[in-house]
Amino acid sequence: MTEIVTTNIKSLPLVYRGKVRDSYAVGDDKLLIIATDRISAFDVILGDPIPKKGKILTALTDFWFKQLDGIVPNHLTGIDPTTVVAPDEVDQVKGRAVVAKRLKPILVECVARGYLAGSGWKEYQENGTVCGIKLPAGLKQSQKLPEPIFTPAAKAEAGHHDENVTFEQVCKLVGDDIAHKIRDYTLALYKKAADYAATKGIIISDTKFEFGLDENGTVILMDEILTPDSSRFWPADQYKVGQSEPSFDKQFVRDWLETQPWNKKAPAPKIPQDVLDKTSEKYEEALIRLTGKGVE
Ligand SMILES: Nc1ncnc2c1ncn2[C@@H]1O[C@H](COP(=O)(O)OP(=O)(O)O)[C@@H](O)[C@H]1O
Ligand SMILES: [Mg+2]
């Protein structure tokens, strides 16, 4: 399999290169969104690709859109990506792209948390809250919360960290009506996905959704959903309260980078192939556990 770090689609106008995806305009109302094999760690895009990553993320997102159908409309058009590019560009999109409705992004990262980890654990230790939500005293790291909570973040400019905000701030940013919708959708999607994943031995600690508005102002689910890049997936059989959990994601790369003399600014050091391969295996293991199959 050939890895793709940067796509080069000449037949369509480039709209945006993100940390992982390259998006091209298809007409004026659709986007071809291609998941590359890029990986970012500590908000820096690394120079080395993770084998199969773009295809794994695409297969997993596709699976979840079907699994969670009925909660909120999503951005998929059903158009086959291989039909919107030139014949010699088909290899760049096969198995790793979607043709989506082009939406106006709502600039809130919609995070649902069922457990206390990451920035949530950090804020809880300092204030007993997560995004302003008061939690019971005495909770431990990685502990399951009494109820999943909505912990939004304001989407930052490239290269900056997203900033956790309160629900009241979201209401001010996007208006009460949209704020309530994205909160309710986020929690409903998370609960259904977490219940399903639990039957496959995976705990979804937390996850992030993105929504956009279509031309009628309808809220639509977009981007990737419930992948190791947008979520914390924990193997249920290793779960213990009071520790930092191992996860199905960039842990190998992050751990290796932590051993390097690196200031966490681009360019990142060259990553050894075995670290890249191990990371790929972890991503694919999550895909296989959840969907029953891997990628070619
Ligand atoms: N249907 C859509 N319409 C408009 N923008 C979208 C849509 N789906 C996803 N996006 C945006 O496309 C980008 C996907 O590329 P990605 O590499 O994830 O970028 P980022 O580095 O911003 O996370 C994201 O910025 C996401 O908000
Ligand atoms: Mg993204």
CSV table of C-alpha atoms and ligand atoms in Angstrom, one decimal:
chain,number,residue,atom,x,y,z
A,1,MET,CA,0.0,0.0,0.0
A,2,THR,CA,1.2,3.5,-0.8
A,3,GLU,CA,1.1,6.0,2.0
A,4,ILE,CA,-0.1,9.5,1.3
A,5,VAL,CA,1.3,12.5,3.1
A,6,THR,CA,0.0,15.2,0.8
A,7,THR,CA,-2.6,14.8,-1.9
A,8,ASN,CA,-2.2,16.4,-5.3
A,9,ILE,CA,-5.6,16.6,-7.1
A,10,LYS,CA,-5.2,18.9,-10.1
A,11,SER,CA,-8.7,18.5,-11.4
A,12,LEU,CA,-10.3,20.2,-8.4
A,13,PRO,CA,-9.6,23.5,-6.5
A,14,LEU,CA,-7.9,23.0,-3.2
A,15,VAL,CA,-9.9,24.5,-0.3
A,16,TYR,CA,-8.0,23.5,2.8
A,17,ARG,CA,-5.2,21.3,4.1
A,18,GLY,CA,-5.9,20.4,7.7
A,19,LYS,CA,-3.8,18.4,10.1
A,20,VAL,CA,-5.0,15.2,8.5
A,21,ARG,CA,-7.4,15.9,5.7
A,22,ASP,CA,-7.1,17.7,2.4
A,23,SER,CA,-10.3,19.2,1.1
A,24,TYR,CA,-11.2,20.1,-2.5
A,25,ALA,CA,-14.2,21.9,-3.9
A,26,VAL,CA,-16.7,19.8,-6.0
A,27,GLY,CA,-18.9,22.4,-7.5
A,28,ASP,CA,-19.8,25.2,-5.1
A,29,ASP,CA,-21.8,23.1,-2.6
A,30,LYS,CA,-19.7,20.0,-2.0
A,31,LEU,CA,-16.3,19.0,-0.7
A,32,LEU,CA,-14.1,16.1,-1.6
A,33,ILE,CA,-12.5,15.4,1.8
A,34,ILE,CA,-9.4,13.1,1.6
A,35,ALA,CA,-8.0,11.5,4.8
A,36,THR,CA,-4.2,11.3,4.3
A,37,ASP,CA,-1.8,9.2,6.4
A,38,ARG,CA,-0.5,12.3,8.3
A,39,ILE,CA,-0.5,12.2,12.1
A,40,SER,CA,-0.1,15.1,14.4
A,41,ALA,CA,1.2,15.0,18.0
A,42,PHE,CA,1.4,17.9,20.4
A,43,ASP,CA,-0.4,19.9,17.7
A,44,VAL,CA,2.5,19.5,15.3
A,45,ILE,CA,2.1,17.5,12.0
A,46,LEU,CA,4.8,14.9,11.9
A,47,GLY,CA,6.7,14.4,8.7
A,48,ASP,CA,6.2,10.6,8.6
A,49,PRO,CA,3.0,8.9,7.6
A,50,ILE,CA,1.2,6.2,9.6
A,51,PRO,CA,0.6,3.2,7.2
A,52,LYS,CA,-3.2,2.7,6.4
A,53,LYS,CA,-4.2,5.6,8.8
A,54,GLY,CA,-6.3,7.5,6.3
A,55,LYS,CA,-8.2,4.4,5.2
A,56,ILE,CA,-8.8,3.3,8.8
A,57,LEU,CA,-10.2,6.7,9.8
A,58,THR,CA,-12.4,6.7,6.7
A,59,ALA,CA,-13.7,3.2,7.3
A,60,LEU,CA,-14.4,3.9,11.0
A,61,THR,CA,-16.2,7.1,10.4
A,62,ASP,CA,-18.3,5.5,7.7
A,63,PHE,CA,-19.2,2.7,10.0
A,64,TRP,CA,-20.3,5.1,12.8
A,65,PHE,CA,-22.4,7.3,10.4
A,66,LYS,CA,-24.4,4.1,9.6
A,67,GLN,CA,-24.5,2.9,13.2
A,68,LEU,CA,-25.8,6.2,14.5
A,69,ASP,CA,-28.1,7.1,11.7
A,70,GLY,CA,-31.3,8.7,12.8
A,71,ILE,CA,-30.0,10.9,15.6
A,72,VAL,CA,-28.9,13.9,13.4
A,73,PRO,CA,-28.4,14.3,9.7
A,74,ASN,CA,-24.8,14.0,8.4
A,75,HIS,CA,-22.8,15.6,5.7
A,76,LEU,CA,-22.4,12.6,3.4
A,77,THR,CA,-23.8,12.9,-0.2
A,78,GLY,CA,-23.4,9.3,-1.1
A,79,ILE,CA,-21.4,10.3,-4.2
A,80,ASP,CA,-18.5,7.9,-5.0
A,81,PRO,CA,-15.2,10.0,-4.6
A,82,THR,CA,-13.6,8.1,-7.5
A,83,THR,CA,-16.2,9.6,-9.8
A,84,VAL,CA,-15.3,13.3,-9.1
A,85,VAL,CA,-11.6,13.1,-9.9
A,86,ALA,CA,-9.5,12.4,-13.0
A,87,PRO,CA,-8.7,8.8,-13.8
A,88,ASP,CA,-5.1,9.2,-12.8
A,89,GLU,CA,-6.1,10.6,-9.4
A,90,VAL,CA,-8.4,7.7,-8.4
A,91,ASP,CA,-5.6,6.1,-6.3
A,92,GLN,CA,-5.4,9.2,-4.1
A,93,VAL,CA,-9.1,8.9,-3.1
A,94,LYS,CA,-9.9,5.2,-3.1
A,95,GLY,CA,-11.0,4.1,0.4
A,96,ARG,CA,-9.9,7.3,2.0
A,97,ALA,CA,-12.3,10.0,0.9
A,98,VAL,CA,-15.9,11.2,1.0
A,99,VAL,CA,-17.9,13.7,-1.0
A,100,ALA,CA,-19.7,15.8,1.6
A,101,LYS,CA,-22.1,18.7,1.6
A,102,ARG,CA,-20.1,21.8,2.0
A,103,LEU,CA,-21.3,23.3,5.3
A,104,LYS,CA,-20.7,26.5,7.3
A,105,PRO,CA,-18.7,25.1,10.2
A,106,ILE,CA,-20.0,25.9,13.7
A,107,LEU,CA,-16.8,26.9,15.5
A,108,VAL,CA,-17.3,24.8,18.6
A,109,GLU,CA,-15.6,21.4,19.2
A,110,CYS,CA,-18.4,19.4,20.7
A,111,VAL,CA,-16.8,17.1,23.3
A,112,ALA,CA,-18.7,14.5,25.3
A,113,ARG,CA,-17.0,13.0,28.3
A,114,GLY,CA,-18.1,9.8,30.1
A,115,TYR,CA,-14.8,9.6,32.2
A,116,LEU,CA,-12.4,11.9,33.8
A,117,ALA,CA,-9.2,12.1,31.6
A,118,GLY,CA,-7.0,14.6,29.8
A,119,SER,CA,-7.9,18.3,30.2
A,120,GLY,CA,-11.0,17.3,32.1
A,121,TRP,CA,-9.0,15.5,34.8
A,122,LYS,CA,-6.6,18.5,34.9
A,123,GLU,CA,-9.4,21.1,35.4
A,124,TYR,CA,-11.2,18.8,38.0
A,125,GLN,CA,-8.0,18.6,40.1
A,126,GLU,CA,-7.7,22.4,40.1
A,127,ASN,CA,-11.3,23.5,40.5
A,128,GLY,CA,-13.6,20.4,41.0
A,129,THR,CA,-15.2,21.3,37.7
A,130,VAL,CA,-14.9,20.4,34.0
A,131,CYS,CA,-15.8,23.3,31.6
A,132,GLY,CA,-17.5,25.0,34.5
A,133,ILE,CA,-19.6,21.9,35.4
A,134,LYS,CA,-19.4,21.1,39.1
A,135,LEU,CA,-18.7,17.4,39.7
A,136,PRO,CA,-18.9,15.4,42.9
A,137,ALA,CA,-15.8,15.6,45.1
A,138,GLY,CA,-13.3,12.7,45.5
A,139,LEU,CA,-13.4,11.5,41.9
A,140,LYS,CA,-10.2,9.7,40.7
A,141,GLN,CA,-8.3,9.8,37.4
A,142,SER,CA,-10.1,7.9,34.7
A,143,GLN,CA,-13.2,7.4,36.9
A,144,LYS,CA,-16.6,7.0,35.2
A,145,LEU,CA,-18.8,10.1,35.6
A,146,PRO,CA,-22.3,9.8,37.1
A,147,GLU,CA,-23.6,11.0,33.7
A,148,PRO,CA,-21.8,11.9,30.4
A,149,ILE,CA,-21.2,15.6,30.2
A,150,PHE,CA,-20.9,18.1,27.4
A,151,THR,CA,-17.6,19.9,27.6
A,152,PRO,CA,-17.2,22.2,24.6
A,153,ALA,CA,-14.1,23.9,23.3
A,154,ALA,CA,-13.7,27.0,21.1
A,155,LYS,CA,-12.0,25.9,17.9
A,156,ALA,CA,-8.6,27.6,17.8
A,157,GLU,CA,-6.6,28.9,14.8
A,158,ALA,CA,-4.1,26.5,13.3
A,159,GLY,CA,-1.2,25.8,15.7
A,160,HIS,CA,-3.1,26.8,18.8
A,161,HIS,CA,-4.8,24.7,21.4
A,162,ASP,CA,-8.5,24.6,21.5
A,163,GLU,CA,-9.8,26.3,24.6
A,164,ASN,CA,-12.4,24.8,27.0
A,165,VAL,CA,-15.4,27.0,27.4
A,166,THR,CA,-18.7,26.8,29.4
A,167,PHE,CA,-22.1,26.1,27.9
A,168,GLU,CA,-23.0,29.7,28.6
A,169,GLN,CA,-20.1,30.8,26.4
A,170,VAL,CA,-21.3,28.5,23.6
A,171,CYS,CA,-24.8,30.1,23.8
A,172,LYS,CA,-23.2,33.5,23.4
A,173,LEU,CA,-21.0,32.3,20.5
A,174,VAL,CA,-23.6,30.5,18.4
A,175,GLY,CA,-27.0,31.4,20.0
A,176,ASP,CA,-29.2,29.5,22.4
A,177,ASP,CA,-31.0,27.4,19.8
A,178,ILE,CA,-28.0,26.0,18.1
A,179,ALA,CA,-26.1,25.6,21.4
A,180,HIS,CA,-28.9,23.4,22.8
A,181,LYS,CA,-29.1,21.4,19.6
A,182,ILE,CA,-25.3,20.6,19.4
A,183,ARG,CA,-25.2,19.8,23.1
A,184,ASP,CA,-28.1,17.4,22.9
A,185,TYR,CA,-26.9,15.7,19.6
A,186,THR,CA,-23.4,15.3,21.1
A,187,LEU,CA,-24.6,13.6,24.2
A,188,ALA,CA,-27.1,11.3,22.3
A,189,LEU,CA,-24.4,10.3,19.8
A,190,TYR,CA,-21.8,9.7,22.5
A,191,LYS,CA,-24.2,7.5,24.6
A,192,LYS,CA,-25.3,5.3,21.7
A,193,ALA,CA,-21.7,4.9,20.5
A,194,ALA,CA,-20.3,4.2,24.0
A,195,ASP,CA,-23.0,1.5,24.6
A,196,TYR,CA,-22.1,-0.2,21.3
A,197,ALA,CA,-18.3,0.0,21.9
A,198,ALA,CA,-18.8,-1.5,25.4
A,199,THR,CA,-20.1,-4.7,23.7
A,200,LYS,CA,-16.8,-4.8,21.8
A,201,GLY,CA,-14.5,-4.4,24.8
A,202,ILE,CA,-13.8,-0.7,24.2
A,203,ILE,CA,-14.5,2.1,26.6
A,204,ILE,CA,-15.0,5.5,24.8
A,205,SER,CA,-13.8,7.8,27.5
A,206,ASP,CA,-14.5,11.0,25.5
A,207,THR,CA,-15.0,12.1,21.9
A,208,LYS,CA,-15.3,15.2,19.8
A,209,PHE,CA,-17.9,16.1,17.2
A,210,GLU,CA,-18.1,18.9,14.7
A,211,PHE,CA,-21.3,20.3,13.3
A,212,GLY,CA,-22.1,22.7,10.4
A,213,LEU,CA,-25.1,24.5,9.0
A,214,ASP,CA,-26.5,23.8,5.6
A,215,GLU,CA,-28.2,26.5,3.3
A,216,ASN,CA,-31.4,26.2,5.3
A,217,GLY,CA,-29.7,26.7,8.7
A,218,THR,CA,-30.1,23.0,9.6
A,219,VAL,CA,-27.5,21.6,12.0
A,220,ILE,CA,-25.6,18.8,10.3
A,221,LEU,CA,-23.0,16.4,11.7
A,222,MET,CA,-19.7,16.7,9.7
A,223,ASP,CA,-16.0,15.8,9.7
A,224,GLU,CA,-14.8,12.5,11.1
A,225,ILE,CA,-16.6,10.8,14.0
A,226,LEU,CA,-15.5,8.4,16.8
A,227,THR,CA,-12.0,7.6,15.5
A,228,PRO,CA,-8.9,7.3,17.6
A,229,ASP,CA,-7.9,10.8,16.4
A,230,SER,CA,-11.1,12.4,17.8
A,231,SER,CA,-11.7,10.2,20.8
A,232,ARG,CA,-10.0,8.4,23.7
A,233,PHE,CA,-10.7,4.6,23.3
A,234,TRP,CA,-9.6,2.4,26.1
A,235,PRO,CA,-9.3,-1.4,26.2
A,236,ALA,CA,-12.0,-2.3,28.8
A,237,ASP,CA,-10.0,-5.3,30.0
A,238,GLN,CA,-7.1,-3.1,31.2
A,239,TYR,CA,-9.3,-0.4,32.7
A,240,LYS,CA,-8.5,0.6,36.4
A,241,VAL,CA,-9.7,3.7,38.2
A,242,GLY,CA,-6.9,5.9,39.4
A,243,GLN,CA,-4.4,5.6,36.6
A,244,SER,CA,-3.8,7.1,33.2
A,245,GLU,CA,-5.3,4.5,30.7
A,246,PRO,CA,-3.5,3.0,27.7
A,247,SER,CA,-5.4,4.0,24.5
A,248,PHE,CA,-5.8,3.0,20.9
A,249,ASP,CA,-4.2,6.0,19.4
A,250,LYS,CA,-1.0,8.0,19.2
A,251,GLN,CA,0.4,6.8,22.5
A,252,PHE,CA,3.4,5.1,20.9
A,253,VAL,CA,4.3,8.2,18.9
A,254,ARG,CA,3.8,10.5,21.9
A,255,ASP,CA,5.8,8.3,24.3
A,256,TRP,CA,8.6,8.0,21.8
A,257,LEU,CA,8.6,11.8,21.2
A,258,GLU,CA,8.8,12.4,24.9
A,259,THR,CA,12.1,10.6,25.0
A,260,GLN,CA,13.6,12.9,22.3
A,261,PRO,CA,15.3,16.3,22.8
A,262,TRP,CA,12.5,18.2,21.0
A,263,ASN,CA,10.9,21.5,21.8
A,264,LYS,CA,7.5,20.4,20.4
A,265,LYS,CA,7.7,22.9,17.5
A,266,ALA,CA,7.8,21.9,13.8
A,267,PRO,CA,9.7,20.2,12.4
A,268,ALA,CA,9.3,17.1,14.5
A,269,PRO,CA,12.1,14.5,14.7
A,270,LYS,CA,12.1,11.6,12.2
A,271,ILE,CA,10.1,8.8,13.7
A,272,PRO,CA,11.5,5.2,13.6
A,273,GLN,CA,9.5,2.8,11.3
A,274,ASP,CA,8.7,0.4,14.1
A,275,VAL,CA,7.0,3.2,16.1
A,276,LEU,CA,5.0,4.1,12.9
A,277,ASP,CA,4.0,0.5,12.4
A,278,LYS,CA,3.0,-0.1,16.0
A,279,THR,CA,0.8,3.0,15.8
A,280,SER,CA,-0.8,1.8,12.6
A,281,GLU,CA,-1.5,-1.6,14.3
A,282,LYS,CA,-3.3,0.2,17.3
A,283,TYR,CA,-5.5,2.2,14.9
A,284,GLU,CA,-6.4,-0.9,13.0
A,285,GLU,CA,-7.0,-2.9,16.1
A,286,ALA,CA,-9.7,-0.3,17.2
A,287,LEU,CA,-11.2,-0.6,13.7
A,288,ILE,CA,-11.3,-4.4,13.8
A,289,ARG,CA,-12.7,-4.6,17.3
A,290,LEU,CA,-15.5,-2.2,16.5
A,291,THR,CA,-16.4,-3.2,13.0
A,292,GLY,CA,-15.1,-6.7,12.6
A,293,LYS,CA,-12.9,-5.9,9.7
A,294,GLY,CA,-9.6,-4.2,8.9
A,295,VAL,CA,-8.5,-2.4,5.7
A,296,GLU,CA,-6.7,-3.8,2.7
B,1,LIG,N1,-18.9,19.0,5.5
B,1,LIG,C1,-18.0,19.9,5.8
B,1,LIG,N2,-18.1,21.2,5.4
B,1,LIG,C2,-17.1,22.1,5.7
B,1,LIG,N3,-16.0,21.8,6.4
B,1,LIG,C3,-15.9,20.5,6.9
B,1,LIG,C4,-16.8,19.5,6.6
B,1,LIG,N4,-16.4,18.3,7.2
B,1,LIG,C5,-15.2,18.6,7.8
B,1,LIG,N5,-14.9,19.9,7.6
B,1,LIG,C6,-13.7,20.6,8.1
B,1,LIG,O1,-12.6,20.1,7.3
B,1,LIG,C7,-11.4,19.9,8.1
B,1,LIG,C8,-11.0,18.5,8.0
B,1,LIG,O2,-9.6,18.4,8.0
B,1,LIG,P1,-8.7,18.1,9.3
B,1,LIG,O3,-7.4,17.6,8.8
B,1,LIG,O4,-9.5,17.3,10.3
B,1,LIG,O5,-8.6,19.6,9.8
B,1,LIG,P2,-8.2,20.2,11.2
B,1,LIG,O6,-6.7,20.3,11.3
B,1,LIG,O7,-8.8,21.6,11.2
B,1,LIG,O8,-8.8,19.3,12.3
B,1,LIG,C9,-11.8,20.4,9.5
B,1,LIG,O9,-11.3,21.7,9.7
B,1,LIG,C10,-13.3,20.3,9.5
B,1,LIG,O10,-13.8,21.3,10.4
B,2,MG,MG,-9.7,17.5,12.4
